[in-house]
Coordinates of C-alpha atoms in Angstrom, one line a residue:
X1 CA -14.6 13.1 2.1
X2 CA -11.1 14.1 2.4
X3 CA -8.4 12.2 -0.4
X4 CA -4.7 12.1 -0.7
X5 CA -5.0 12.1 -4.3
X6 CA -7.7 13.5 -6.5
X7 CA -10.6 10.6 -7.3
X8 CA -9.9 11.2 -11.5
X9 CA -6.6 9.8 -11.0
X10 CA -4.9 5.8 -11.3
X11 CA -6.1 4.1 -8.0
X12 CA -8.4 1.1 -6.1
X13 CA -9.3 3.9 -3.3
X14 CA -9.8 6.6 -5.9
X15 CA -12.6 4.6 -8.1
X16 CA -13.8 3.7 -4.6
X17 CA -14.3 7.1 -3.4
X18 CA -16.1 8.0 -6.5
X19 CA -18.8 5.1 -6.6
X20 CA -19.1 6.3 -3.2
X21 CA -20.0 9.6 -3.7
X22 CA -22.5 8.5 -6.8
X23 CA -24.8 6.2 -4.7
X24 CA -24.7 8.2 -1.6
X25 CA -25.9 11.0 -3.8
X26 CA -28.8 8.9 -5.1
X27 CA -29.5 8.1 -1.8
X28 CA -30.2 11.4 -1.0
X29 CA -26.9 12.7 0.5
X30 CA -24.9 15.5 -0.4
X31 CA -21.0 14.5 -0.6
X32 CA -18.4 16.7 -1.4
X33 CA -14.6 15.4 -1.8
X34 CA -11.9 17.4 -0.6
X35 CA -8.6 16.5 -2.7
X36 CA -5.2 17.8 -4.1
X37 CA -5.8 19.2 -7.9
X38 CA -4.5 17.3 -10.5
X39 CA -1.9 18.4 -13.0
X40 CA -1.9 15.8 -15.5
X41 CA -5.1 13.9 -17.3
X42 CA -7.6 12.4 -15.5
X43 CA -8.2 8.5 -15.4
X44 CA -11.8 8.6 -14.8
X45 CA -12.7 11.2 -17.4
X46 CA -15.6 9.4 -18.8
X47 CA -16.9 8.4 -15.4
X48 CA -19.8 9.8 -14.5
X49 CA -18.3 11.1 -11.3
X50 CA -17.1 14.4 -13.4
X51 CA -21.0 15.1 -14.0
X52 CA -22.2 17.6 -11.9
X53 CA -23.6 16.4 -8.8
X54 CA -27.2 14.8 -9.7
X55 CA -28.9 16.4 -6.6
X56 CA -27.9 19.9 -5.8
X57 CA -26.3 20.5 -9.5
X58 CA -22.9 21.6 -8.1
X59 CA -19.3 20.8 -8.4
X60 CA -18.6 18.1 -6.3
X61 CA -15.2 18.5 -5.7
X62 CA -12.8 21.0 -4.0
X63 CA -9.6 20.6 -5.4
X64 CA -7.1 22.2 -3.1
X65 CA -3.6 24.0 -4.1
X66 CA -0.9 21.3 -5.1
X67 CA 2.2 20.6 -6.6
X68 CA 2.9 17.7 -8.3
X69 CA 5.2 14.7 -6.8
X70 CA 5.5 12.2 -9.6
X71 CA 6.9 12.4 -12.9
X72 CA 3.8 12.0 -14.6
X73 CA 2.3 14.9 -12.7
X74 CA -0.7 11.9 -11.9
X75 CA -0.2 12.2 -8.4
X76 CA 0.0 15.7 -5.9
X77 CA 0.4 16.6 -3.0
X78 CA -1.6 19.4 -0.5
X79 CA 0.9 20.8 2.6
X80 CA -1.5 20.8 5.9
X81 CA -1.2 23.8 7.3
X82 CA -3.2 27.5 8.2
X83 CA -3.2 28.2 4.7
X84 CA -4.8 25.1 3.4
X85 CA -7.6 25.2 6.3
X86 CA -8.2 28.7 5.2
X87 CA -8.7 27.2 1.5
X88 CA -11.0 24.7 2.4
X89 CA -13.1 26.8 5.0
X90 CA -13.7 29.1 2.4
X91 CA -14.2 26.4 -0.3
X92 CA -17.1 24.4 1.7
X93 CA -18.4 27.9 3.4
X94 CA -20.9 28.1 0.5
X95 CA -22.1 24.5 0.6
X96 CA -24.7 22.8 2.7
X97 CA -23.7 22.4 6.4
X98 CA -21.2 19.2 6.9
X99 CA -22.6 16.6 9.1
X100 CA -20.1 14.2 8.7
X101 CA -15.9 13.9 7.8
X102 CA -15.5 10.7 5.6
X103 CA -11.1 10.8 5.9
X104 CA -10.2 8.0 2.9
X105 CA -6.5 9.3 3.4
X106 CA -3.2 8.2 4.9
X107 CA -0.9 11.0 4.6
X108 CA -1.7 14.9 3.5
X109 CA -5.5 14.5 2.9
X110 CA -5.7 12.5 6.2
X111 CA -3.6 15.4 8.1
X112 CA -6.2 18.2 6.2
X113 CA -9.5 16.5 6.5
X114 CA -8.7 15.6 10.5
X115 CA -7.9 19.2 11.1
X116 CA -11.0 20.3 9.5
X117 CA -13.1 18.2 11.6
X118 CA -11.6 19.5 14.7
X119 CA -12.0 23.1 13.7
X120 CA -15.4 22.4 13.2
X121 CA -16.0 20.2 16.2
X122 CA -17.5 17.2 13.1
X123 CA -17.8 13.1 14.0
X124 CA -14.3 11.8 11.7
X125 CA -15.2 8.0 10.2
X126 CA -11.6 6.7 9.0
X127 CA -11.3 4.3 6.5
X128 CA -8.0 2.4 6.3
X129 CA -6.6 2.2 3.0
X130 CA -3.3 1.7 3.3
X131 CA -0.7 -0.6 4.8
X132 CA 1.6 2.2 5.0
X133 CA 4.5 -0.2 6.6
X134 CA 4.5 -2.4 3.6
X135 CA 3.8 0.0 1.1
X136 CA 6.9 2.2 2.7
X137 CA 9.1 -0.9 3.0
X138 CA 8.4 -1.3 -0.9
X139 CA 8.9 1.9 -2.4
X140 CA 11.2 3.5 -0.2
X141 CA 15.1 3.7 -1.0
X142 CA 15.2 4.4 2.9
X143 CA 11.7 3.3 4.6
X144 CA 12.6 3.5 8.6
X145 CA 14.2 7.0 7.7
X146 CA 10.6 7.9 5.6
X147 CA 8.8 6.2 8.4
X148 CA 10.3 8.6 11.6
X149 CA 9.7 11.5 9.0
X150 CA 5.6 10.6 8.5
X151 CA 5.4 10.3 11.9
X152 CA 7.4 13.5 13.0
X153 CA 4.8 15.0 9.9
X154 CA 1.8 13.5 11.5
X155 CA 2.5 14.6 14.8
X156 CA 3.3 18.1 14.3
X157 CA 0.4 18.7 11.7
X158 CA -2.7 17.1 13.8
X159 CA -0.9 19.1 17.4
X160 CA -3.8 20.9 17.8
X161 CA -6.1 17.7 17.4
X162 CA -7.2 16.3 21.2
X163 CA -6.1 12.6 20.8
X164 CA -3.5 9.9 22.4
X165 CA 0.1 10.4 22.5
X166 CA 2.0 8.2 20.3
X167 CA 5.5 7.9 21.4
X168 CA 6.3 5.2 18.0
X169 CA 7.8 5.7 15.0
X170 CA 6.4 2.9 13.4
X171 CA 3.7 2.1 11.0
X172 CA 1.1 0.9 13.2
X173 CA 1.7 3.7 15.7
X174 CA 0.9 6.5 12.7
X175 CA -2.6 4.9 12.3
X176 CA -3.1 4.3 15.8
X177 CA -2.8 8.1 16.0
X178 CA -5.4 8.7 13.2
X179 CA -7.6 5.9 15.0
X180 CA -7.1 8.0 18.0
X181 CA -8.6 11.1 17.0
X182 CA -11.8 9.0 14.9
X183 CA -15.4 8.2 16.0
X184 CA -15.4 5.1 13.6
X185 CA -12.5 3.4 11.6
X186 CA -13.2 1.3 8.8
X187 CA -11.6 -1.3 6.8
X188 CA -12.0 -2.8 3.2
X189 CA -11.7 -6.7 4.0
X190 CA -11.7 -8.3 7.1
X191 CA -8.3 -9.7 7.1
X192 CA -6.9 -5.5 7.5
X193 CA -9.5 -5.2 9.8
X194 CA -8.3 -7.6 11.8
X195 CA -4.7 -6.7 11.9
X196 CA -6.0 -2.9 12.6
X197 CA -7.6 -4.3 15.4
X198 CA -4.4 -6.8 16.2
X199 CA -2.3 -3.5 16.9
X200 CA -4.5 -1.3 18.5
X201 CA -5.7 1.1 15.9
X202 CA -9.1 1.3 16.5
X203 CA -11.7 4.1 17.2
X204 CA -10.5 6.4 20.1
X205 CA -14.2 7.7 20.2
X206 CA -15.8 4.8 19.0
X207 CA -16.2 1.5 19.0
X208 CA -13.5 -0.9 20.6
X209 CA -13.9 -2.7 16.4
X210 CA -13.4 -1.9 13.1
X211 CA -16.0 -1.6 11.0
X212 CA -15.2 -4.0 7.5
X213 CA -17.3 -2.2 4.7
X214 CA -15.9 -3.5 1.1
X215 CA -15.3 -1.2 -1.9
X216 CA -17.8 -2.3 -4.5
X217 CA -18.3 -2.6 -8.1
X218 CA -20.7 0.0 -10.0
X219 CA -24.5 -1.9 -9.9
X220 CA -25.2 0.0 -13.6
X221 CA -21.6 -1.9 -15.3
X222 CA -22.7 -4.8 -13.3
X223 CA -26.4 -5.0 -14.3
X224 CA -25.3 -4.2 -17.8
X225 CA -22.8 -7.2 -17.7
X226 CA -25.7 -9.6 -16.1
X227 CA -28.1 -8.1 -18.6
X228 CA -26.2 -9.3 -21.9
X229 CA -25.2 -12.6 -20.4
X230 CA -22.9 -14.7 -19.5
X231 CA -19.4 -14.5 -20.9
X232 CA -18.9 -17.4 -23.4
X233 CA -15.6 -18.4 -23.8
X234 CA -14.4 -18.4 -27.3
X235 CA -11.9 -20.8 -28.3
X236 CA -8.4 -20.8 -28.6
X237 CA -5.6 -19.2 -26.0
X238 CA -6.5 -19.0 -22.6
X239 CA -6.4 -14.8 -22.2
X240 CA -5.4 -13.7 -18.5
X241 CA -5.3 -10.0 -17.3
X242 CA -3.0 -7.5 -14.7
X243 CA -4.0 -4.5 -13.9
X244 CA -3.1 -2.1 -11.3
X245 CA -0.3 0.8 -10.4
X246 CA 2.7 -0.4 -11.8
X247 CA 5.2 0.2 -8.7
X248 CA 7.1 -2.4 -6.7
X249 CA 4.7 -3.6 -4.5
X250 CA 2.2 -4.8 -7.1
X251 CA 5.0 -7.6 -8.8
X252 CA 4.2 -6.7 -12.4
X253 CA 7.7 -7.2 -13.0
X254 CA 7.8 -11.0 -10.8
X255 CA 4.0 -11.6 -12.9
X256 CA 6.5 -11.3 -16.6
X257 CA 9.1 -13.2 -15.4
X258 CA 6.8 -15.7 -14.3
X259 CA 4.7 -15.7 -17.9
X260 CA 8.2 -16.4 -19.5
X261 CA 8.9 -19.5 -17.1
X262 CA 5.8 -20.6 -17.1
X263 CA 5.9 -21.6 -20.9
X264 CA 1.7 -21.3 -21.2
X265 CA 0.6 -20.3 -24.9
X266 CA -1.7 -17.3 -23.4
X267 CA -2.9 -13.9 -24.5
X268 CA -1.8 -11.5 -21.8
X269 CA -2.8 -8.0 -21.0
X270 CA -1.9 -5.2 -18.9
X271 CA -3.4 -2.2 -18.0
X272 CA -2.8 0.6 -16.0
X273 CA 0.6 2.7 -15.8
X274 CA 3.4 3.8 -13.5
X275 CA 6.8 4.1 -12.9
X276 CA 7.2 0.5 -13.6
X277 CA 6.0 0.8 -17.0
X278 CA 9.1 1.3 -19.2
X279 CA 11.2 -1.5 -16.9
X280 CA 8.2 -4.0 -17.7
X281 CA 8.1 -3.0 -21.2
X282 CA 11.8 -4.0 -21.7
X283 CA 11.7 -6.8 -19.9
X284 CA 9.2 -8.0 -22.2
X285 CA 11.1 -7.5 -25.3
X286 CA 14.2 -9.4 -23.3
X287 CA 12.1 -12.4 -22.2
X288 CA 10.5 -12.8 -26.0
X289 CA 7.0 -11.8 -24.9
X290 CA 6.0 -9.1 -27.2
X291 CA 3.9 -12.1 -29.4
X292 CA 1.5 -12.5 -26.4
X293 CA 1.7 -9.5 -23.9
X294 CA 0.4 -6.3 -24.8
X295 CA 0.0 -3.2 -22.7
X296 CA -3.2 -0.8 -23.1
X297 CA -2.8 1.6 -20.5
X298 CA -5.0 3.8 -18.7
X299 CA -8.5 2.5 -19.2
X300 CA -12.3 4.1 -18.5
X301 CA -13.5 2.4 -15.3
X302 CA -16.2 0.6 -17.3
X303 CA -13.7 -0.4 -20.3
X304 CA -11.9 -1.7 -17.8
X305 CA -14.6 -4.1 -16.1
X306 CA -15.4 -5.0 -19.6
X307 CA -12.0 -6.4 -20.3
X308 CA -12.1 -8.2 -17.1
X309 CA -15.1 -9.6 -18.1
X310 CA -13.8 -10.8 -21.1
X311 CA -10.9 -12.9 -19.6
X312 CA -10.6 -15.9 -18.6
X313 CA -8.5 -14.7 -15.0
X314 CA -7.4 -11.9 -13.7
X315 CA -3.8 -11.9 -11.9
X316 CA -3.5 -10.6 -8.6
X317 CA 0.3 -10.6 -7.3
X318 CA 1.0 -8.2 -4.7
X319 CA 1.9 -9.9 -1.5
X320 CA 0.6 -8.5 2.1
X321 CA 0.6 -4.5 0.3
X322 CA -3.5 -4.5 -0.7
X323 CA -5.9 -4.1 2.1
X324 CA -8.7 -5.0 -0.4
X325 CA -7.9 -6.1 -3.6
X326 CA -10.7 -4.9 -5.3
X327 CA -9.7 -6.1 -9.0
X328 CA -10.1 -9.9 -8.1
X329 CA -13.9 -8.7 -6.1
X330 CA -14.9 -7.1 -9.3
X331 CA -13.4 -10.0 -11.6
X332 CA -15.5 -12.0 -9.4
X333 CA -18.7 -10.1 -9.6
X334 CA -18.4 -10.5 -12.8
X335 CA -18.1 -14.3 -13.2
X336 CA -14.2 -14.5 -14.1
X337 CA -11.9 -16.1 -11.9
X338 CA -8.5 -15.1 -10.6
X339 CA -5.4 -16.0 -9.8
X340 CA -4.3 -14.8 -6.2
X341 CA -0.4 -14.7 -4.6
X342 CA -1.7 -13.3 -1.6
X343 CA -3.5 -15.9 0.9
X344 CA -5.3 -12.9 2.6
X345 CA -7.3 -12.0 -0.3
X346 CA -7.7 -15.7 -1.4
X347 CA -9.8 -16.6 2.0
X348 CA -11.7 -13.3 1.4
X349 CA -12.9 -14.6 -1.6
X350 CA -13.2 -18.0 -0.4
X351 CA -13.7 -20.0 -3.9
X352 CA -13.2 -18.9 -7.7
X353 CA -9.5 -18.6 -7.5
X354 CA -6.6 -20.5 -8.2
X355 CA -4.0 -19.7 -5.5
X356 CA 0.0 -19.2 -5.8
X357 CA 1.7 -21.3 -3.5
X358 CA 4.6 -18.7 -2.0
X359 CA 5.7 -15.5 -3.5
X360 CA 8.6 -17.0 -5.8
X361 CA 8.3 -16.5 -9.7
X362 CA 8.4 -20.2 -9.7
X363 CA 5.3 -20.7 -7.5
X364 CA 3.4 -18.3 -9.7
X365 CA 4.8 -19.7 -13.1
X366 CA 3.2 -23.2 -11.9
X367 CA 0.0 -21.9 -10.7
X368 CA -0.1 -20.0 -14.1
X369 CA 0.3 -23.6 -16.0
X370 CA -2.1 -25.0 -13.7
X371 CA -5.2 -22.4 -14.7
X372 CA -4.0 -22.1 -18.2
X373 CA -4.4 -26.0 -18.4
X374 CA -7.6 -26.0 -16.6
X375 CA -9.1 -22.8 -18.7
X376 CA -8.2 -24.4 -22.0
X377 CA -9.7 -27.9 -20.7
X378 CA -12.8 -26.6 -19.4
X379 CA -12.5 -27.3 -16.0
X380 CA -11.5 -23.9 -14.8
X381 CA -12.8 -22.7 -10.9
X382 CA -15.9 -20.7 -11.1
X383 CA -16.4 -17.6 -8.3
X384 CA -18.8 -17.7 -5.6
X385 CA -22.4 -16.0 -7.3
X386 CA -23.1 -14.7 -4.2
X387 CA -20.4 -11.8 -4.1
X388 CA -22.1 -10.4 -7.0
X389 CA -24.9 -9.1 -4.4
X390 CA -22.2 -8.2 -1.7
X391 CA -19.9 -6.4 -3.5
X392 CA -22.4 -4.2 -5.4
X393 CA -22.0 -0.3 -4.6
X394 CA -25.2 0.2 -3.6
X395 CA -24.7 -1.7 -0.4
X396 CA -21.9 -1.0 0.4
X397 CA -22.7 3.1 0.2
X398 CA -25.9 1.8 2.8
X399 CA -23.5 0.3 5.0
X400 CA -21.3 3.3 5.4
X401 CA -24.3 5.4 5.9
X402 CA -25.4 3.5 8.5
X403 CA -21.9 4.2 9.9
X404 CA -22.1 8.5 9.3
X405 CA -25.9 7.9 11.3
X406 CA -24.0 6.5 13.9
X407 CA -21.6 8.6 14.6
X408 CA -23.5 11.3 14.3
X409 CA -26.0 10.2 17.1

């Protein structure tokens, strides 16, 4: 598997990745993730992922020359080019034969781990993370400007990689050209699979369809969670959680704004970090919160699904950025509700949320009054039980295997 970020850092397709790697292992495969090194600490110390691998007893990672690109030295960056191919020939020459190129990148790690595969003359499966127009158009002081550059990038570092010629500088066309050069693409929900599919970016060597393959939720933390019960709620204040990368496109900011018009008497928690965090940690102190919201951090992957557990919703605010939304799956899996601003993810769920009307502060702050009223009443939405079976990890590592024997045929 090929990464733009190492799998110990902050991130939905990191903790992905490494669930992946765990059950394909017990399954009886050998995976080995190709990924910039980190230069600051790692979010998923505790996870088991940093274990040696449980089969063959070797590191499973290759952690490639990087430089750091944030100011937290979190996140890194790997240049594609001879050098790095070198690195990463030499780095998987002593391992067992590669059968199969799992890219779960967008930018560097997707340039690297397609060039490797076309060196090696491998079968690519592609999986779709990313809304990279949206995500761009969030972040970006100048996204069409960063948009012409990625493509320019992509085009010059995958020129020796057979595929269609993209004449586009937009979004769409720059995973076109990754879909171009794949055997299979996948996508986390159906609703991104459908607008992959809506634009063209399919499997050039594949099928004319994307493959939707969720990201699930750890089945040990699950059965752990099913095995001490159900959650009862204890009285008092209704207790609602956001967690995530705080940047832009995930609305922390919009989300506090929103707890301060919304007037509910609630306990609030957020965890995670980012570049966000000191501007949400003022605004908090402006807007009188500091009584009821409280920020915790980075968290263990399993602290974290315990604290989820624990709530009575989870808030889920970014708006046509997540191609997944895994917090509100796992929140569900685990029997707590959420409340959703994205109408994508809500009809992926399809019951057990409470959805924002539009993506105002107002439309939030009401939707917030509504659950908090409903919580405290007892009357609160309950999720569907049967995405505790569908979401598990287990599954969802058979169901890309299935994909790897395909291709591979």
């Amino acid at each position: 598997m090929f990464g733009d970020q190492h799998v110990e850092s902050l991130g939905g397709a990191q903790v992905s990745m490494r669930l992946q790697r765990r059950f394909l292992e017990r399954a009886g495969h050998t995976v080995t993730i190709v990924a910039p090194k980190m230069h600051g600490p790692r979010a998923g110390a505790d996870d088991a992922a940093l274990a040696l691998s449980e089969r063959q007893r070797v590191e499973p990672y290759v952690d490639m020359p990087s430089i750091p690109i944030t100011p937290d030295r979190e996140y890194s960056l790997s240049w594609p080019g001879r050098r790095t191919d070198r690195f990463v020939d030499d780095a998987l020459a002593s391992r067992p034969p590669v059968d199969v190129v799992h890219v779960q990148a967008d930018f560097w790690g997707a340039f690297i781990g397609h060039r490797f595969a076309a060196r090696h003359g491998l079968p690519v499966v592609h999986t779709m993370h990313n809304r990279v127009d949206v995500g761009i158009e969030a972040t970006a002081p100048f996204p069409r400007m960063v948009m012409r550059f990625l493509n320019r990038w992509q085009r010059r570092a995958l020129r020796e990689v057979a595929g269609p010629v993209e004449p586009r500088r937009d979004g769409w066309s720059y995973l076109r050209r990754f879909a171009g050069r794949s055997d299979a693409v996948t996508a986390p929900s159906s609703h991104f699979g459908r607008r992959l599919e809506q634009h063209g970016a399919v499997a050039g060597r594949g099928l004319p369809t994307v493959d939707v393959v969720w990201n699930g939720i750890d089945d040990d933390v699950l059965d752990a969670a099913l095995a001490a019960g159900p959650a009862v709620r204890a009285p008092g204040k209704p207790r609602f959680v956001w967690l995530g990368r705080m940047s832009p496109e995930k609305r922390l900011l919009p989300f506090l704004e929103a707890i301060a018009a919304s007037g509910v008497d609630a306990d609030v928690e957020i965890i995670g970090g980012g570049g966000q965090e000191k501007a949400a940690r003022r605004l908090v102190e402006k807007l009188g919160l500091t009584d009821s919201v409280s920020f915790s951090g980075r968290l263990p992957y399993a602290e974290t699904l315990r604290r989820i557990a624990a709530a009575d919703a989870v808030v889920q605010t970014s708006i046509g950025f997540e191609t997944q939304g895994m917090t509100v799956f796992e929140a569900a899996s685990l029997g707590t509700p959420a409340i959703v601003s994205d109408p994508d993810i809500g009809a992926e769920l399809g019951s057990g949320y409470w959805q924002v009307a539009d993506g105002s502060v107002g439309a939030l702050a009401s939707t917030l009054r509504t659950a908090a009223e409903q919580i405290v009443a007892g009357t609160g939405v309950s999720p569907d039980p049967s995405i505790r079976e569908r979401f598990r990890q287990s599954s969802r590592s058979a169901a890309m295997a299935d994909i790897y024997a395909r291709v591979s045929a």
